[in-house]
Amino acid sequence: MVAEPIVDLPPSWPAMPLSQVHALLTAPGARFEMDEAVIQNVPTRVWKNAPPSMRALLEASRAHGDRPFVVYEDERVGYAAHYRAAAALAAHLVGLGVGKGDRVALAMRNLPEWPVAFFAGVAIGAIMVPLNAWWTGAELEYGLRDSGAKVLIVDGERHARLEGVYASLPDLADVIVARATTPLGDGVARLETLIGTPHDWATLPDIALPDAVVAPDDDATIFYTSGTTGAPKGALGTHRNFMTNILSSGYTAARAYLRRGETPPEPTPRVTLTVIPMFHVTACSAGMMGAIATGSTMVFLRKWDATRALEVIERERVNMTGGVPTIAWQLLEHPDRASYDLSSLDTIAYGGAPSAPELVRRIYEEFGALPGNGWGMTETTATVTQHGGEDYLNRPDSAGAPVAVADVEIRDEDGVTPLPVGTIGELWARGPMIVKGYWNKPEATAATFLDGWVRTGDLARIDDEGFLFIADRAKDIVIRGGENIYSIEVENVLYAHPAVTDAALVGIPHRTLGEEPAAIVHLCPGCTASEAELQAFVRARLAAFKVPVAVRFLADPLPRNANGKILKKQLKALFEDRAAETAPATVAH
């Protein structure tokens, strides 16, 4: 059922249809003019005015001078200081023998060192591999081994998880550790010895980046994505993928102004409270690239804490925050919210998890801010559709309309036949934001990427104005507060327990997290195991966010269809008692 508008919109809205908005914004000579490029032998619409590479973006960022780029606790790093640190680290990487196409892994929490390390690598043509900082040591080891990383730049916490496996990684030649609190072993360098602490970066020599030729479609990143089967797959991204998001975000902001009958303003610096981990493409691509292009400030928290977030919003005069619906809910429902001056906050945007129309309404009415949403995935380097302003208030259950350089299409199960407007089918997407494929996985690449299109596995529909509505997500993926959990990984761990002979993982609704993982198991005859025992068993082997919040036991093997596939929809009914307590709120129709 389609949600009704959250508020009464003026009779004059929208001031112009999407087709007219598109024509105005992309006209010859306009800021969002498009061009055509051949990408992997496919003619593709691209933004004509996008920077050519992340190296070019870094060099251009010097013009922002001492304007704050990253704020973290008492550390304030300006754009010029960030450039100097990145250039110095890039020179060191070149000295280690890192060149074009070499993989440099990056594993740390959101710290000022994160963008320095990231840009130091991509600026010299290396492929940066941001690893999930929540992963266990074994999971991090998998990412290092699979990517064939030559260098690892890691914080002290992740180093402690990994130092015992460095010797077993044949490709890993050098390890650089930031903020280590313990002595480092032989062959491990301290980042502070190379470039100093963030407080020192402004005094580093202003040197040029090492020579490198970096083209728009050169390999730039490997971000690991949680699929529905097997181990995580590395999505191989390009410089163009990331630069596309700069213009895509600007386009959707300008679109919102024209829809309400206003002239889009020139881009201006803003302050963003960044709570999404930088190892997600949402923060790294959709967030950081646009921030740098506009000279905006990113404020990092050591870890998410709603009270601390309110303090920072007030102190730093934050304009925008969000990430996943959880963040918005916790800010809204904080008992001391009224004690803080949040008047600077004008946008709360999120994605990565289901959101209730009630959340859209409350953001608008209680914060006086505009909510924002969108759809993308690791394979699309984040943004394909974006939703905001009055359009979001009018369609609170939509993921928005695609940006001008993107196409979305709903196809039948055959993956070929387009379906009529309003019909639910599988979502396909294409555009210059689509990654090249999966790292060293040709079969998975061939099954997912075809002639410039990516097969998403999501079920969706598109209305007659082009707005996208997600009906369901890729089968078996559970998205908990923006973190993807693929079921087979947790199921395989459960199967490893000696008492378990059958297991399935499902997602159950949660009011603020979107959903949580829950497990159903069947034990072998005469075997015993408790819910707590199985949870501890998973927790010892996987990241904490993947641990089932509840476990139900079936006396018989789990129900399957004729093909042997477990009927997970039937199993979700076992958690109706829990789901009813935490289900996302809905609006009346």
mmCIF file with all atom_site columns, N, CA and C in Angstrom, residues 494-558:
data_model
loop_
_atom_site.group_PDB
_atom_site.id
_atom_site.type_symbol
_atom_site.label_atom_id
_atom_site.label_alt_id
_atom_site.label_comp_id
_atom_site.label_asym_id
_atom_site.label_entity_id
_atom_site.label_seq_id
_atom_site.pdbx_PDB_ins_code
_atom_site.Cartn_x
_atom_site.Cartn_y
_atom_site.Cartn_z
_atom_site.occupancy
_atom_site.B_iso_or_equiv
_atom_site.pdbx_formal_charge
_atom_site.auth_seq_id
_atom_site.auth_comp_id
_atom_site.auth_asym_id
_atom_site.auth_atom_id
_atom_site.pdbx_PDB_model_num
ATOM 1   N N  . LEU A 1 494 ? 26.414 -21.619 12.505 1.00 0.00 ? 494 LEU A N  1
ATOM 2   C CA . LEU A 1 494 ? 25.485 -22.424 13.307 1.00 0.00 ? 494 LEU A CA 1
ATOM 3   C C  . LEU A 1 494 ? 25.613 -23.901 12.969 1.00 0.00 ? 494 LEU A C  1
ATOM 4   N N  . TYR A 1 495 ? 25.769 -24.192 11.681 1.00 0.00 ? 495 TYR A N  1
ATOM 5   C CA . TYR A 1 495 ? 25.927 -25.589 11.280 1.00 0.00 ? 495 TYR A CA 1
ATOM 6   C C  . TYR A 1 495 ? 27.203 -26.195 11.867 1.00 0.00 ? 495 TYR A C  1
ATOM 7   N N  . ALA A 1 496 ? 28.181 -25.346 12.156 1.00 0.00 ? 496 ALA A N  1
ATOM 8   C CA . ALA A 1 496 ? 29.431 -25.850 12.723 1.00 0.00 ? 496 ALA A CA 1
ATOM 9   C C  . ALA A 1 496 ? 29.283 -26.284 14.171 1.00 0.00 ? 496 ALA A C  1
ATOM 10  N N  . HIS A 1 497 ? 28.196 -25.879 14.817 1.00 0.00 ? 497 HIS A N  1
ATOM 11  C CA . HIS A 1 497 ? 27.953 -26.309 16.201 1.00 0.00 ? 497 HIS A CA 1
ATOM 12  C C  . HIS A 1 497 ? 27.582 -27.789 16.185 1.00 0.00 ? 497 HIS A C  1
ATOM 13  N N  . PRO A 1 498 ? 28.167 -28.571 17.047 1.00 0.00 ? 498 PRO A N  1
ATOM 14  C CA . PRO A 1 498 ? 27.934 -30.026 16.992 1.00 0.00 ? 498 PRO A CA 1
ATOM 15  C C  . PRO A 1 498 ? 26.487 -30.453 17.212 1.00 0.00 ? 498 PRO A C  1
ATOM 16  N N  . ALA A 1 499 ? 25.666 -29.615 17.818 1.00 0.00 ? 499 ALA A N  1
ATOM 17  C CA . ALA A 1 499 ? 24.287 -30.019 18.083 1.00 0.00 ? 499 ALA A CA 1
ATOM 18  C C  . ALA A 1 499 ? 23.324 -29.621 16.962 1.00 0.00 ? 499 ALA A C  1
ATOM 19  N N  . VAL A 1 500 ? 23.764 -28.789 16.019 1.00 0.00 ? 500 VAL A N  1
ATOM 20  C CA . VAL A 1 500 ? 22.863 -28.233 15.002 1.00 0.00 ? 500 VAL A CA 1
ATOM 21  C C  . VAL A 1 500 ? 22.937 -29.048 13.713 1.00 0.00 ? 500 VAL A C  1
ATOM 22  N N  . THR A 1 501 ? 21.769 -29.437 13.215 1.00 0.00 ? 501 THR A N  1
ATOM 23  C CA . THR A 1 501 ? 21.724 -30.147 11.939 1.00 0.00 ? 501 THR A CA 1
ATOM 24  C C  . THR A 1 501 ? 20.971 -29.368 10.871 1.00 0.00 ? 501 THR A C  1
ATOM 25  N N  . ASP A 1 502 ? 20.252 -28.348 11.256 1.00 0.00 ? 502 ASP A N  1
ATOM 26  C CA . ASP A 1 502 ? 19.511 -27.532 10.296 1.00 0.00 ? 502 ASP A CA 1
ATOM 27  C C  . ASP A 1 502 ? 19.425 -26.116 10.854 1.00 0.00 ? 502 ASP A C  1
ATOM 28  N N  . ALA A 1 503 ? 19.623 -25.108 9.979  1.00 0.00 ? 503 ALA A N  1
ATOM 29  C CA . ALA A 1 503 ? 19.632 -23.726 10.470 1.00 0.00 ? 503 ALA A CA 1
ATOM 30  C C  . ALA A 1 503 ? 19.231 -22.755 9.376  1.00 0.00 ? 503 ALA A C  1
ATOM 31  N N  . ALA A 1 504 ? 18.614 -21.664 9.788  1.00 0.00 ? 504 ALA A N  1
ATOM 32  C CA . ALA A 1 504 ? 18.263 -20.585 8.863  1.00 0.00 ? 504 ALA A CA 1
ATOM 33  C C  . ALA A 1 504 ? 18.314 -19.266 9.621  1.00 0.00 ? 504 ALA A C  1
ATOM 34  N N  . LEU A 1 505 ? 18.678 -18.208 8.902  1.00 0.00 ? 505 LEU A N  1
ATOM 35  C CA . LEU A 1 505 ? 18.690 -16.869 9.474  1.00 0.00 ? 505 LEU A CA 1
ATOM 36  C C  . LEU A 1 505 ? 17.664 -16.026 8.725  1.00 0.00 ? 505 LEU A C  1
ATOM 37  N N  . VAL A 1 506 ? 16.862 -15.280 9.471  1.00 0.00 ? 506 VAL A N  1
ATOM 38  C CA . VAL A 1 506 ? 15.864 -14.391 8.877  1.00 0.00 ? 506 VAL A CA 1
ATOM 39  C C  . VAL A 1 506 ? 15.981 -13.017 9.532  1.00 0.00 ? 506 VAL A C  1
ATOM 40  N N  . GLY A 1 507 ? 15.401 -12.026 8.884  1.00 0.00 ? 507 GLY A N  1
ATOM 41  C CA . GLY A 1 507 ? 15.342 -10.697 9.467  1.00 0.00 ? 507 GLY A CA 1
ATOM 42  C C  . GLY A 1 507 ? 13.984 -10.454 10.087 1.00 0.00 ? 507 GLY A C  1
ATOM 43  N N  . ILE A 1 508 ? 13.969 -9.932  11.294 1.00 0.00 ? 508 ILE A N  1
ATOM 44  C CA . ILE A 1 508 ? 12.711 -9.582  11.948 1.00 0.00 ? 508 ILE A CA 1
ATOM 45  C C  . ILE A 1 508 ? 12.682 -8.071  12.153 1.00 0.00 ? 508 ILE A C  1
ATOM 46  N N  . PRO A 1 509 ? 11.510 -7.450  12.013 1.00 0.00 ? 509 PRO A N  1
ATOM 47  C CA . PRO A 1 509 ? 11.436 -5.983  12.069 1.00 0.00 ? 509 PRO A CA 1
ATOM 48  C C  . PRO A 1 509 ? 11.894 -5.434  13.412 1.00 0.00 ? 509 PRO A C  1
ATOM 49  N N  . HIS A 1 510 ? 12.540 -4.264  13.326 1.00 0.00 ? 510 HIS A N  1
ATOM 50  C CA . HIS A 1 510 ? 12.941 -3.542  14.530 1.00 0.00 ? 510 HIS A CA 1
ATOM 51  C C  . HIS A 1 510 ? 12.670 -2.064  14.297 1.00 0.00 ? 510 HIS A C  1
ATOM 52  N N  . ARG A 1 511 ? 12.133 -1.395  15.291 1.00 0.00 ? 511 ARG A N  1
ATOM 53  C CA . ARG A 1 511 ? 11.638 -0.028  15.108 1.00 0.00 ? 511 ARG A CA 1
ATOM 54  C C  . ARG A 1 511 ? 12.713 0.953   14.676 1.00 0.00 ? 511 ARG A C  1
ATOM 55  N N  . THR A 1 512 ? 13.911 0.828   15.243 1.00 0.00 ? 512 THR A N  1
ATOM 56  C CA . THR A 1 512 ? 14.955 1.803   14.922 1.00 0.00 ? 512 THR A CA 1
ATOM 57  C C  . THR A 1 512 ? 16.060 1.245   14.034 1.00 0.00 ? 512 THR A C  1
ATOM 58  N N  . LEU A 1 513 ? 16.341 -0.053  14.149 1.00 0.00 ? 513 LEU A N  1
ATOM 59  C CA . LEU A 1 513 ? 17.402 -0.645  13.343 1.00 0.00 ? 513 LEU A CA 1
ATOM 60  C C  . LEU A 1 513 ? 16.918 -1.104  11.973 1.00 0.00 ? 513 LEU A C  1
ATOM 61  N N  . GLY A 1 514 ? 15.610 -1.079  11.770 1.00 0.00 ? 514 GLY A N  1
ATOM 62  C CA . GLY A 1 514 ? 15.061 -1.598  10.524 1.00 0.00 ? 514 GLY A CA 1
ATOM 63  C C  . GLY A 1 514 ? 14.733 -3.062  10.668 1.00 0.00 ? 514 GLY A C  1
ATOM 64  N N  . GLU A 1 515 ? 15.744 -3.857  10.957 1.00 0.00 ? 515 GLU A N  1
ATOM 65  C CA . GLU A 1 515 ? 15.523 -5.270  11.244 1.00 0.00 ? 515 GLU A CA 1
ATOM 66  C C  . GLU A 1 515 ? 16.736 -5.818  11.978 1.00 0.00 ? 515 GLU A C  1
ATOM 67  N N  . GLU A 1 516 ? 16.541 -6.994  12.546 1.00 0.00 ? 516 GLU A N  1
ATOM 68  C CA . GLU A 1 516 ? 17.607 -7.673  13.266 1.00 0.00 ? 516 GLU A CA 1
ATOM 69  C C  . GLU A 1 516 ? 17.662 -9.130  12.826 1.00 0.00 ? 516 GLU A C  1
ATOM 70  N N  . PRO A 1 517 ? 18.834 -9.773  12.966 1.00 0.00 ? 517 PRO A N  1
ATOM 71  C CA . PRO A 1 517 ? 18.930 -11.179 12.590 1.00 0.00 ? 517 PRO A CA 1
ATOM 72  C C  . PRO A 1 517 ? 18.370 -12.097 13.675 1.00 0.00 ? 517 PRO A C  1
ATOM 73  N N  . ALA A 1 518 ? 17.658 -13.116 13.249 1.00 0.00 ? 518 ALA A N  1
ATOM 74  C CA . ALA A 1 518 ? 17.137 -14.126 14.164 1.00 0.00 ? 518 ALA A CA 1
ATOM 75  C C  . ALA A 1 518 ? 17.319 -15.487 13.509 1.00 0.00 ? 518 ALA A C  1
ATOM 76  N N  . ALA A 1 519 ? 17.532 -16.508 14.339 1.00 0.00 ? 519 ALA A N  1
ATOM 77  C CA . ALA A 1 519 ? 17.853 -17.827 13.800 1.00 0.00 ? 519 ALA A CA 1
ATOM 78  C C  . ALA A 1 519 ? 16.816 -18.865 14.191 1.00 0.00 ? 519 ALA A C  1
ATOM 79  N N  . ILE A 1 520 ? 16.650 -19.844 13.311 1.00 0.00 ? 520 ILE A N  1
ATOM 80  C CA . ILE A 1 520 ? 15.826 -21.018 13.577 1.00 0.00 ? 520 ILE A CA 1
ATOM 81  C C  . ILE A 1 520 ? 16.710 -22.228 13.371 1.00 0.00 ? 520 ILE A C  1
ATOM 82  N N  . VAL A 1 521 ? 16.721 -23.128 14.349 1.00 0.00 ? 521 VAL A N  1
ATOM 83  C CA . VAL A 1 521 ? 17.583 -24.298 14.254 1.00 0.00 ? 521 VAL A CA 1
ATOM 84  C C  . VAL A 1 521 ? 16.816 -25.569 14.594 1.00 0.00 ? 521 VAL A C  1
ATOM 85  N N  . HIS A 1 522 ? 17.330 -26.673 14.063 1.00 0.00 ? 522 HIS A N  1
ATOM 86  C CA . HIS A 1 522 ? 16.857 -28.016 14.418 1.00 0.00 ? 522 HIS A CA 1
ATOM 87  C C  . HIS A 1 522 ? 18.060 -28.790 14.923 1.00 0.00 ? 522 HIS A C  1
ATOM 88  N N  . LEU A 1 523 ? 17.939 -29.370 16.119 1.00 0.00 ? 523 LEU A N  1
ATOM 89  C CA . LEU A 1 523 ? 19.071 -30.064 16.732 1.00 0.00 ? 523 LEU A CA 1
ATOM 90  C C  . LEU A 1 523 ? 19.038 -31.541 16.395 1.00 0.00 ? 523 LEU A C  1
ATOM 91  N N  . CYS A 1 524 ? 20.202 -32.151 16.445 1.00 0.00 ? 524 CYS A N  1
ATOM 92  C CA . CYS A 1 524 ? 20.296 -33.577 16.167 1.00 0.00 ? 524 CYS A CA 1
ATOM 93  C C  . CYS A 1 524 ? 19.638 -34.368 17.304 1.00 0.00 ? 524 CYS A C  1
ATOM 94  N N  . PRO A 1 525 ? 19.159 -35.551 17.033 1.00 0.00 ? 525 PRO A N  1
ATOM 95  C CA . PRO A 1 525 ? 18.478 -36.351 18.069 1.00 0.00 ? 525 PRO A CA 1
ATOM 96  C C  . PRO A 1 525 ? 19.357 -36.547 19.300 1.00 0.00 ? 525 PRO A C  1
ATOM 97  N N  . GLY A 1 526 ? 18.783 -36.258 20.444 1.00 0.00 ? 526 GLY A N  1
ATOM 98  C CA . GLY A 1 526 ? 19.505 -36.428 21.695 1.00 0.00 ? 526 GLY A CA 1
ATOM 99  C C  . GLY A 1 526 ? 20.448 -35.293 22.036 1.00 0.00 ? 526 GLY A C  1
ATOM 100 N N  . CYS A 1 527 ? 20.578 -34.311 21.129 1.00 0.00 ? 527 CYS A N  1
ATOM 101 C CA . CYS A 1 527 ? 21.487 -33.183 21.373 1.00 0.00 ? 527 CYS A CA 1
ATOM 102 C C  . CYS A 1 527 ? 20.759 -32.052 22.089 1.00 0.00 ? 527 CYS A C  1
ATOM 103 N N  . THR A 1 528 ? 21.496 -31.233 22.786 1.00 0.00 ? 528 THR A N  1
ATOM 104 C CA . THR A 1 528 ? 20.924 -30.072 23.463 1.00 0.00 ? 528 THR A CA 1
ATOM 105 C C  . THR A 1 528 ? 21.792 -28.847 23.209 1.00 0.00 ? 528 THR A C  1
ATOM 106 N N  . ALA A 1 529 ? 21.144 -27.710 23.188 1.00 0.00 ? 529 ALA A N  1
ATOM 107 C CA . ALA A 1 529 ? 21.837 -26.418 23.078 1.00 0.00 ? 529 ALA A CA 1
ATOM 108 C C  . ALA A 1 529 ? 20.841 -25.340 23.456 1.00 0.00 ? 529 ALA A C  1
ATOM 109 N N  . SER A 1 530 ? 21.303 -24.320 24.132 1.00 0.00 ? 530 SER A N  1
ATOM 110 C CA . SER A 1 530 ? 20.431 -23.224 24.534 1.00 0.00 ? 530 SER A CA 1
ATOM 111 C C  . SER A 1 530 ? 20.602 -22.046 23.577 1.00 0.00 ? 530 SER A C  1
ATOM 112 N N  . GLU A 1 531 ? 19.678 -21.112 23.652 1.00 0.00 ? 531 GLU A N  1
ATOM 113 C CA . GLU A 1 531 ? 19.770 -19.898 22.844 1.00 0.00 ? 531 GLU A CA 1
ATOM 114 C C  . GLU A 1 531 ? 21.076 -19.160 23.155 1.00 0.00 ? 531 GLU A C  1
ATOM 115 N N  . ALA A 1 532 ? 21.382 -18.997 24.433 1.00 0.00 ? 532 ALA A N  1
ATOM 116 C CA . ALA A 1 532 ? 22.588 -18.272 24.825 1.00 0.00 ? 532 ALA A CA 1
ATOM 117 C C  . ALA A 1 532 ? 23.846 -18.972 24.326 1.00 0.00 ? 532 ALA A C  1
ATOM 118 N N  . GLU A 1 533 ? 23.844 -20.308 24.365 1.00 0.00 ? 533 GLU A N  1
ATOM 119 C CA . GLU A 1 533 ? 25.010 -21.061 23.914 1.00 0.00 ? 533 GLU A CA 1
ATOM 120 C C  . GLU A 1 533 ? 25.262 -20.840 22.427 1.00 0.00 ? 533 GLU A C  1
ATOM 121 N N  . LEU A 1 534 ? 24.205 -20.871 21.618 1.00 0.00 ? 534 LEU A N  1
ATOM 122 C CA . LEU A 1 534 ? 24.366 -20.677 20.180 1.00 0.00 ? 534 LEU A CA 1
ATOM 123 C C  . LEU A 1 534 ? 24.759 -19.235 19.860 1.00 0.00 ? 534 LEU A C  1
ATOM 124 N N  . GLN A 1 535 ? 24.214 -18.288 20.584 1.00 0.00 ? 535 GLN A N  1
ATOM 125 C CA . GLN A 1 535 ? 24.605 -16.886 20.376 1.00 0.00 ? 535 GLN A CA 1
ATOM 126 C C  . GLN A 1 535 ? 26.082 -16.685 20.693 1.00 0.00 ? 535 GLN A C  1
ATOM 127 N N  . ALA A 1 536 ? 26.550 -17.282 21.788 1.00 0.00 ? 536 ALA A N  1
ATOM 128 C CA . ALA A 1 536 ? 27.961 -17.170 22.152 1.00 0.00 ? 536 ALA A CA 1
ATOM 129 C C  . ALA A 1 536 ? 28.846 -17.846 21.101 1.00 0.00 ? 536 ALA A C  1
ATOM 130 N N  . PHE A 1 537 ? 28.361 -18.943 20.551 1.00 0.00 ? 537 PHE A N  1
ATOM 131 C CA . PHE A 1 537 ? 29.102 -19.676 19.523 1.00 0.00 ? 537 PHE A CA 1
ATOM 132 C C  . PHE A 1 537 ? 29.302 -18.806 18.284 1.00 0.00 ? 537 PHE A C  1
ATOM 133 N N  . VAL A 1 538 ? 28.257 -18.086 17.881 1.00 0.00 ? 538 VAL A N  1
ATOM 134 C CA . VAL A 1 538 ? 28.365 -17.192 16.726 1.00 0.00 ? 538 VAL A CA 1
ATOM 135 C C  . VAL A 1 538 ? 29.238 -15.986 17.068 1.00 0.00 ? 538 VAL A C  1
ATOM 136 N N  . ARG A 1 539 ? 29.042 -15.436 18.244 1.00 0.00 ? 539 ARG A N  1
ATOM 137 C CA . ARG A 1 539 ? 29.778 -14.230 18.650 1.00 0.00 ? 539 ARG A CA 1
ATOM 138 C C  . ARG A 1 539 ? 31.290 -14.477 18.666 1.00 0.00 ? 539 ARG A C  1
ATOM 139 N N  . ALA A 1 540 ? 31.692 -15.687 18.962 1.00 0.00 ? 540 ALA A N  1
ATOM 140 C CA . ALA A 1 540 ? 33.113 -16.014 19.004 1.00 0.00 ? 540 ALA A CA 1
ATOM 141 C C  . ALA A 1 540 ? 33.728 -16.103 17.611 1.00 0.00 ? 540 ALA A C  1
ATOM 142 N N  . ARG A 1 541 ? 32.894 -16.154 16.591 1.00 0.00 ? 541 ARG A N  1
ATOM 143 C CA . ARG A 1 541 ? 33.397 -16.384 15.238 1.00 0.00 ? 541 ARG A CA 1
ATOM 144 C C  . ARG A 1 541 ? 33.082 -15.276 14.250 1.00 0.00 ? 541 ARG A C  1
ATOM 145 N N  . LEU A 1 542 ? 32.109 -14.421 14.569 1.00 0.00 ? 542 LEU A N  1
ATOM 146 C CA . LEU A 1 542 ? 31.704 -13.363 13.656 1.00 0.00 ? 542 LEU A CA 1
ATOM 147 C C  . LEU A 1 542 ? 31.563 -12.045 14.405 1.00 0.00 ? 542 LEU A C  1
ATOM 148 N N  . ALA A 1 543 ? 31.490 -10.960 13.641 1.00 0.00 ? 543 ALA A N  1
ATOM 149 C CA . ALA A 1 543 ? 31.291 -9.643  14.240 1.00 0.00 ? 543 ALA A CA 1
ATOM 150 C C  . ALA A 1 543 ? 30.002 -9.613  15.045 1.00 0.00 ? 543 ALA A C  1
ATOM 151 N N  . ALA A 1 544 ? 29.974 -8.779  16.065 1.00 0.00 ? 544 ALA A N  1
ATOM 152 C CA . ALA A 1 544 ? 28.856 -8.773  17.013 1.00 0.00 ? 544 ALA A CA 1
ATOM 153 C C  . ALA A 1 544 ? 27.521 -8.464  16.345 1.00 0.00 ? 544 ALA A C  1
ATOM 154 N N  . PHE A 1 545 ? 27.537 -7.595  15.302 1.00 0.00 ? 545 PHE A N  1
ATOM 155 C CA . PHE A 1 545 ? 26.251 -7.227  14.712 1.00 0.00 ? 545 PHE A CA 1
ATOM 156 C C  . PHE A 1 545 ? 25.605 -8.381  13.949 1.00 0.00 ? 545 PHE A C  1
ATOM 157 N N  . LYS A 1 546 ? 26.348 -9.472  13.724 1.00 0.00 ? 546 LYS A N  1
ATOM 158 C CA . LYS A 1 546 ? 25.801 -10.620 12.996 1.00 0.00 ? 546 LYS A CA 1
ATOM 159 C C  . LYS A 1 546 ? 25.188 -11.675 13.926 1.00 0.00 ? 546 LYS A C  1
ATOM 160 N N  . VAL A 1 547 ? 25.334 -11.503 15.220 1.00 0.00 ? 547 VAL A N  1
ATOM 161 C CA . VAL A 1 547 ? 24.835 -12.495 16.181 1.00 0.00 ? 547 VAL A CA 1
ATOM 162 C C  . VAL A 1 547 ? 23.303 -12.434 16.244 1.00 0.00 ? 547 VAL A C  1
ATOM 163 N N  . PRO A 1 548 ? 22.612 -13.570 16.086 1.00 0.00 ? 548 PRO A N  1
ATOM 164 C CA . PRO A 1 548 ? 21.140 -13.563 16.168 1.00 0.00 ? 548 PRO A CA 1
ATOM 165 C C  . PRO A 1 548 ? 20.659 -13.023 17.512 1.00 0.00 ? 548 PRO A C  1
ATOM 166 N N  . VAL A 1 549 ? 19.671 -12.135 17.453 1.00 0.00 ? 549 VAL A N  1
ATOM 167 C CA . VAL A 1 549 ? 19.125 -11.592 18.697 1.00 0.00 ? 549 VAL A CA 1
ATOM 168 C C  . VAL A 1 549 ? 18.172 -12.563 19.361 1.00 0.00 ? 549 VAL A C  1
ATOM 169 N N  . ALA A 1 550 ? 17.730 -13.553 18.615 1.00 0.00 ? 550 ALA A N  1
ATOM 170 C CA . ALA A 1 550 ? 16.841 -14.569 19.160 1.00 0.00 ? 550 ALA A CA 1
ATOM 171 C C  . ALA A 1 550 ? 17.051 -15.860 18.377 1.00 0.00 ? 550 ALA A C  1
ATOM 172 N N  . VAL A 1 551 ? 16.833 -16.975 19.049 1.00 0.00 ? 551 VAL A N  1
ATOM 173 C CA . VAL A 1 551 ? 16.947 -18.290 18.420 1.00 0.00 ? 551 VAL A CA 1
ATOM 174 C C  . VAL A 1 551 ? 15.707 -19.096 18.780 1.00 0.00 ? 551 VAL A C  1
ATOM 175 N N  . ARG A 1 552 ? 15.078 -19.680 17.771 1.00 0.00 ? 552 ARG A N  1
ATOM 176 C CA . ARG A 1 552 ? 13.921 -20.559 17.984 1.00 0.00 ? 552 ARG A CA 1
ATOM 177 C C  . ARG A 1 552 ? 14.321 -21.971 17.571 1.00 0.00 ? 552 ARG A C  1
ATOM 178 N N  . PHE A 1 553 ? 13.776 -22.946 18.296 1.00 0.00 ? 553 PHE A N  1
ATOM 179 C CA . PHE A 1 553 ? 14.127 -24.340 18.050 1.00 0.00 ? 553 PHE A CA 1
ATOM 180 C C  . PHE A 1 553 ? 12.919 -25.080 17.481 1.00 0.00 ? 553 PHE A C  1
ATOM 181 N N  . LEU A 1 554 ? 13.132 -25.833 16.403 1.00 0.00 ? 554 LEU A N  1
ATOM 182 C CA . LEU A 1 554 ? 12.085 -26.653 15.814 1.00 0.00 ? 554 LEU A CA 1
ATOM 183 C C  . LEU A 1 554 ? 12.374 -28.127 16.084 1.00 0.00 ? 554 LEU A C  1
ATOM 184 N N  . ALA A 1 555 ? 11.307 -28.854 16.409 1.00 0.00 ? 555 ALA A N  1
ATOM 185 C CA . ALA A 1 555 ? 11.486 -30.281 16.675 1.00 0.00 ? 555 ALA A CA 1
ATOM 186 C C  . ALA A 1 555 ? 11.753 -31.064 15.401 1.00 0.00 ? 555 ALA A C  1
ATOM 187 N N  . ASP A 1 556 ? 11.271 -30.544 14.285 1.00 0.00 ? 556 ASP A N  1
ATOM 188 C CA . ASP A 1 556 ? 11.435 -31.204 12.990 1.00 0.00 ? 556 ASP A CA 1
ATOM 189 C C  . ASP A 1 556 ? 12.386 -30.401 12.114 1.00 0.00 ? 556 ASP A C  1
ATOM 190 N N  . PRO A 1 557 ? 12.916 -31.008 11.054 1.00 0.00 ? 557 PRO A N  1
ATOM 191 C CA . PRO A 1 557 ? 13.742 -30.245 10.116 1.00 0.00 ? 557 PRO A CA 1
ATOM 192 C C  . PRO A 1 557 ? 12.978 -29.053 9.556  1.00 0.00 ? 557 PRO A C  1
ATOM 193 N N  . LEU A 1 558 ? 13.714 -28.036 9.150  1.00 0.00 ? 558 LEU A N  1
ATOM 194 C CA . LEU A 1 558 ? 13.096 -26.799 8.672  1.00 0.00 ? 558 LEU A CA 1
ATOM 195 C C  . LEU A 1 558 ? 12.329 -27.053 7.364  1.00 0.00 ? 558 LEU A C  1
#
